Structures are given as C-alpha cells and as structure tokens.
Amino acid sequence: MAHALVIGNWKLNGSLHLVSTMLFDLQYALRGIQNCKVVIAPPVIYLGNVKQAICDSFIELGAQNVDIHASGAFTGEISSAMLKDIGVKYVIIGHSERRILHSETDQVIARKFYMLKKEGLIPVLCIGETEAEYQEGKTKEACARQIDVIMHVQGSEVFNDVVVAYEPIWAIGTGKSAHPEQVQEVHSFIRTYITQKNANKASLVTIQYGGSVTSKNAEALLAQPDIDGLLVGSACLNIESFIEIIRLAAKQKQVA
Ligand code: PEP
C-alpha cells in the first residue's frame, strides 16, 4: 500500500477551540508530508467546522457514526447521504463503544456498511475480540465472524476500497496495546481471509490497528508489514502525540 492511513477519533471530545487550534497546528506541522493520509473524525456537531478548517490541506473528514436509514422519522440520526453532502469521506462503524454502549449488533453494522458503500463513502469497519475471546485464543474466529456477517449477504467485492480497523476490545482506552507481532498475525489473517473470498482484491483493503496507540508504541506497530495505519483515540487529542504518530507512519511506510 502506497500510503499509510492515520485516523484520529475524537469520540465525545472537542470544542470549537480545539477545532481551530488543533487543525491549525496539524496543518502547519504536516507540511511536506506526502505518504500518509490523515483523517479527523470529530463529533458530528463539529464536522462542518473541521471541514472548513481543513479545506486547504490534504487532511480528510471522517464521521464516527451513520444511521441505517436513508431518511424519515428517525429523530437525532444522520444519514450517509447527509455525511457525503457535507464532505465526509470515511465513516467509523462497528466501534466497540457503539456495539457495547448502544447495543449495535453485527446485523446493524452490516446495514450501516451497506448504506455507506451505496453512497460511495468509505466504511472504517472496526472488528476485534473481547478479552475473554482473546484469553480463549478465539481472536481470528471473532474477526472472521464479524467479516462474514457482511460478506455472506453483500458479497466479497464490497470489501474493495474499505478500511478494516482491527481493534481488540481489551486494548481500547485501557493503555494495554496489543503486541506488534500479535497484531501482525491477526492482520495477515484478515488480509488472507478476505483474499481467499475475493481473489486478488485484498490489497485494496487497508487494515489499521487501534487500541491504546501512542507516540511511544506507534513505530513498532507500523514496522509490521500488514499494519497499514492506525486508528487513534485518546492520543489524537494531544497535538504533539498525534503529529508524532503521523510522522512515524509517513516515515515507516515510505521505507516499506
Ligand atoms: C478507538 O477509539 O478506536 C481507540 C483505539 O481508542 P484509544 O486509542 O484511546 O484506545
């Protein structure tokens, strides 16, 4: 893959002040960086402000959620067409916080995936195992199950030009990042799994790792051949850390 992909997921954090300061500093620091795609996924209320702030840069806009419906009486929801309308390109779905705190099932996530693909947006499909599955050695099984629920209904071609974010649930927001070699093994499995079902197309899938990524552990993770990029939560709210992670991604994948 030609470019690394680093996504900053602000989750339920941010303000107009953060939008202006963070995006100003980020654009300044990233001048000259060419081989790392950077996406900012702020809370939905700031999407327009972020869009305005990044309009002269290569940074792209991401959203943290989408509804399963196209339109109608669904108070509080946002459709894929609306996200596209305001310039969003990437949309995070299947995040474990939505699966757990909002009871989103694999079927709901598959429907969101379908709505995004239909609109020409890029799903960032988060998959990963629970701590119990990890302890039982069922990581690959859990990932395959979460891929299958989409593939079996929508076909294997839908995985062309999508982002799969491998995020072990036990590693998210815990400070316990997975070991780079373990992540490599899972990413290689995911790539092969998709390839087998969709001959010669798996190289079109970008596979990110997410889970307590910091500027300290990013280099070792990015050194792994099947880690194409990083989905960064808390560390993306610290401008120095986030810039360092992006610089490391650009450097590492240039060498690769
Ligand atoms: C995430 O929210 O996807 C994430 C990986 O969070 P953190 O980096 O804080 O673990």
Coordinates of C-alpha atoms and ligand atoms in Angstrom, one line a residue:
M1 CA 0.0 0.0 0.0
A2 CA 1.3 3.4 -1.1
H3 CA 0.1 5.5 1.8
A4 CA -0.3 4.9 5.5
L5 CA -3.6 5.9 6.9
V6 CA -3.9 7.5 10.3
I7 CA -7.4 8.4 11.7
G8 CA -8.0 10.5 14.8
N9 CA -11.2 9.5 16.5
W10 CA -12.1 12.4 18.8
K11 CA -15.0 10.4 20.3
L12 CA -17.1 12.6 22.6
N13 CA -14.4 15.2 23.0
G14 CA -13.7 18.6 21.4
S15 CA -14.9 22.2 21.1
L16 CA -14.7 25.0 18.6
H17 CA -11.5 26.0 20.3
L18 CA -10.0 22.5 19.8
V19 CA -11.1 22.5 16.2
S20 CA -9.3 25.8 15.4
T21 CA -6.1 25.2 17.4
M22 CA -5.7 21.5 16.6
L23 CA -6.3 21.9 12.9
F24 CA -4.1 25.0 12.6
D25 CA -1.2 23.2 14.3
L26 CA -1.7 20.0 12.5
Q27 CA -1.7 21.6 9.0
Y28 CA 1.4 23.6 9.9
A29 CA 3.2 20.5 11.2
L30 CA 2.3 18.3 8.3
R31 CA 3.6 20.5 5.5
G32 CA 5.8 18.3 3.3
I33 CA 4.4 15.0 4.5
Q34 CA 3.1 13.2 1.4
N35 CA 2.7 9.5 2.1
C36 CA 0.4 9.4 5.0
K37 CA -3.3 10.0 4.7
V38 CA -4.7 11.8 7.7
V39 CA -8.4 11.7 8.7
I40 CA -10.1 13.6 11.6
A41 CA -13.3 12.2 12.9
P42 CA -14.8 14.8 15.3
P43 CA -18.2 14.6 17.0
V44 CA -20.9 15.2 14.3
I45 CA -21.7 18.7 15.5
Y46 CA -18.2 19.9 14.5
L47 CA -18.0 18.2 11.1
G48 CA -18.7 21.4 9.3
N49 CA -16.2 23.4 11.3
V50 CA -13.5 20.8 10.8
K51 CA -14.3 20.7 7.0
Q52 CA -13.8 24.4 6.9
A53 CA -10.6 24.3 8.8
I54 CA -9.0 21.6 6.6
C55 CA -10.2 22.9 3.3
D56 CA -6.7 23.9 2.1
S57 CA -4.9 20.7 3.2
F58 CA -4.7 17.0 2.4
I59 CA -6.5 16.1 5.7
E60 CA -9.8 14.4 5.2
L61 CA -13.0 14.4 7.0
G62 CA -14.3 11.3 8.9
A63 CA -17.5 10.7 10.9
Q64 CA -18.0 8.5 13.9
N65 CA -21.4 7.1 13.1
V66 CA -24.2 6.8 10.5
D67 CA -27.8 5.7 10.6
I68 CA -29.1 2.6 9.0
H69 CA -31.9 4.6 7.3
A70 CA -31.7 6.9 4.3
S71 CA -34.3 9.4 5.6
G72 CA -37.5 9.6 7.5
A73 CA -38.8 9.9 11.1
F74 CA -35.6 9.0 12.9
T75 CA -35.0 11.8 15.3
G76 CA -31.4 12.6 16.1
E77 CA -30.0 10.4 13.3
I78 CA -27.7 11.3 10.4
S79 CA -27.8 9.6 7.0
S80 CA -24.9 8.5 4.7
A81 CA -26.2 11.0 2.1
M82 CA -26.0 13.9 4.6
L83 CA -22.5 12.9 5.5
K84 CA -21.5 12.8 1.9
D85 CA -23.2 16.1 1.3
I86 CA -21.0 17.9 3.8
G87 CA -17.8 16.4 2.5
V88 CA -17.2 13.3 4.8
K89 CA -15.2 10.6 3.1
Y90 CA -14.6 8.0 5.9
V91 CA -17.1 6.7 8.4
I92 CA -16.3 4.6 11.5
I93 CA -18.7 1.8 12.1
G94 CA -18.7 -1.2 14.4
H95 CA -16.7 0.6 17.1
S96 CA -16.8 -1.5 20.3
E97 CA -18.2 1.5 22.2
R98 CA -21.2 1.5 19.9
R99 CA -21.5 -2.2 19.9
I100 CA -21.4 -2.3 23.8
L101 CA -22.9 1.0 24.9
H102 CA -25.5 1.3 22.1
S103 CA -26.2 -2.4 21.7
E104 CA -25.4 -2.4 18.0
T105 CA -25.5 -5.9 16.6
D106 CA -23.4 -7.3 13.7
Q107 CA -26.6 -7.0 11.6
V108 CA -27.0 -3.3 12.3
I109 CA -23.3 -2.8 11.5
A110 CA -23.7 -4.7 8.2
R111 CA -26.6 -2.4 7.3
K112 CA -24.5 0.7 8.0
F113 CA -21.8 -0.8 5.9
Y114 CA -24.3 -1.3 3.1
M115 CA -25.6 2.3 3.3
L116 CA -22.1 3.8 3.2
K117 CA -21.0 1.7 0.2
K118 CA -24.2 2.7 -1.6
E119 CA -23.4 6.3 -1.1
G120 CA -19.7 5.9 -2.1
L121 CA -18.3 6.6 1.3
I122 CA -15.5 4.5 2.9
P123 CA -16.5 2.4 5.8
V124 CA -13.9 2.1 8.6
L125 CA -15.2 -1.3 9.9
C126 CA -14.0 -1.9 13.4
I127 CA -13.6 -5.6 14.4
G128 CA -11.9 -7.3 17.3
E129 CA -12.2 -9.8 20.1
T130 CA -13.3 -9.4 23.7
E131 CA -10.9 -10.1 26.5
A132 CA -12.5 -13.5 27.1
E133 CA -12.1 -14.4 23.4
Y134 CA -8.5 -13.3 23.5
Q135 CA -7.8 -15.5 26.5
E136 CA -9.5 -18.4 24.8
G137 CA -7.4 -18.0 21.7
K138 CA -10.5 -17.1 19.6
T139 CA -9.3 -13.8 18.1
K140 CA -9.3 -14.9 14.5
E141 CA -12.6 -16.6 14.9
A142 CA -14.1 -13.4 16.3
C143 CA -12.7 -11.3 13.4
A144 CA -13.9 -13.8 10.8
R145 CA -17.4 -13.8 12.2
Q146 CA -17.6 -10.0 12.0
I147 CA -16.4 -10.0 8.4
D148 CA -18.7 -12.9 7.4
V149 CA -21.8 -11.2 8.6
I150 CA -21.2 -8.6 5.9
M151 CA -19.6 -10.8 3.2
H152 CA -22.2 -13.6 3.3
V153 CA -25.0 -11.2 2.5
Q154 CA -23.3 -8.4 0.5
G155 CA -20.6 -10.4 -1.3
S156 CA -16.9 -10.3 -1.2
E157 CA -16.4 -7.4 -3.6
V158 CA -17.9 -5.0 -1.1
F159 CA -14.5 -5.2 0.7
N160 CA -12.8 -3.4 -2.1
D161 CA -11.6 0.0 -1.0
V162 CA -12.7 -0.3 2.6
V163 CA -10.8 0.2 5.8
V164 CA -10.8 -2.6 8.3
A165 CA -9.7 -1.5 11.8
Y166 CA -8.6 -4.4 14.0
E167 CA -9.3 -3.2 17.5
P168 CA -9.1 -5.7 20.3
I169 CA -11.7 -4.6 22.7
W170 CA -9.5 -5.1 25.7
A171 CA -6.9 -2.7 24.2
I172 CA -9.2 0.2 23.6
G173 CA -8.7 3.1 26.1
T174 CA -7.0 0.8 28.5
G175 CA -3.4 1.6 28.0
K176 CA -2.8 -2.1 27.1
S177 CA -1.9 -2.0 23.5
A178 CA -1.6 -5.4 21.7
H179 CA 1.9 -6.7 20.9
P180 CA 3.0 -5.7 17.4
E181 CA 3.8 -9.3 16.4
Q182 CA 0.4 -10.4 17.6
V183 CA -1.3 -7.6 15.6
Q184 CA 0.7 -8.6 12.5
E185 CA -0.5 -12.2 12.8
V186 CA -4.2 -11.0 13.0
H187 CA -3.8 -8.5 10.2
S188 CA -2.2 -11.1 8.0
F189 CA -5.1 -13.5 8.8
I190 CA -7.6 -10.8 7.9
R191 CA -5.9 -10.0 4.6
T192 CA -5.7 -13.6 3.7
Y193 CA -9.3 -14.3 4.8
I194 CA -10.6 -11.5 2.5
T195 CA -8.3 -12.5 -0.3
Q196 CA -9.5 -16.1 -0.3
K197 CA -13.0 -15.0 -0.7
N198 CA -12.2 -12.2 -3.2
A199 CA -9.3 -13.3 -5.4
N200 CA -6.6 -10.7 -5.9
K201 CA -8.5 -7.9 -4.3
A202 CA -7.3 -7.9 -0.7
S203 CA -4.5 -5.5 -1.4
L204 CA -7.3 -2.9 -1.8
V205 CA -8.3 -3.3 1.8
T206 CA -6.5 -1.1 4.2
I207 CA -6.0 -2.7 7.6
Q208 CA -5.5 -0.4 10.5
Y209 CA -4.7 -1.2 14.1
G210 CA -6.4 0.6 17.0
G211 CA -6.1 0.2 20.8
S212 CA -4.1 2.4 23.1
V213 CA -1.8 3.6 20.3
T214 CA 0.6 6.3 21.5
S215 CA 3.7 8.0 20.0
K216 CA 5.7 5.5 22.0
N217 CA 4.3 2.3 20.6
A218 CA 3.4 3.5 17.1
E219 CA 6.8 2.9 15.5
A220 CA 6.9 -0.8 16.4
L221 CA 3.3 -1.3 15.3
L222 CA 3.9 0.4 11.9
A223 CA 7.0 -1.6 11.3
Q224 CA 4.8 -4.7 10.8
P225 CA 4.1 -5.2 7.1
D226 CA 0.4 -5.8 7.4
I227 CA -0.3 -2.8 9.6
D228 CA -1.3 -0.2 7.0
G229 CA -2.1 2.5 9.5
L230 CA -3.6 3.4 12.9
L231 CA -6.9 4.3 14.4
V232 CA -6.0 6.6 17.2
G233 CA -8.4 7.5 20.1
S234 CA -7.1 9.4 23.2
A235 CA -3.6 10.1 21.8
C236 CA -5.1 12.1 18.9
L237 CA -6.4 14.7 21.3
N238 CA -2.8 15.6 22.2
I239 CA -1.4 17.5 19.2
E240 CA 2.2 16.6 19.8
S241 CA 1.5 12.9 20.1
F242 CA -0.8 12.9 17.1
I243 CA 1.8 14.7 14.9
E244 CA 4.5 12.3 16.0
I245 CA 2.3 9.3 15.2
I246 CA 1.6 10.7 11.7
R247 CA 5.3 11.4 11.1
L248 CA 6.2 7.9 12.2
A249 CA 3.6 6.5 9.9
A250 CA 4.8 8.5 6.9
K251 CA 8.4 7.5 7.6
Q252 CA 7.8 3.8 8.2
K253 CA 5.6 3.2 5.2
Q254 CA 8.0 5.2 2.9
V255 CA 10.7 2.7 3.8
A256 CA 8.3 -0.3 3.2
Ligands
PEP1 C1 -10.6 4.0 19.5 O1 -11.4 4.7 20.0 O2 -10.8 3.5 18.4 C2 -9.3 3.7 20.2 C3 -8.5 2.9 19.6 O3 -9.1 4.4 21.3 P1 -7.7 4.5 22.2 O4 -6.7 4.9 21.2 O5 -8.0 5.6 23.2 O6 -7.5 3.2 22.8

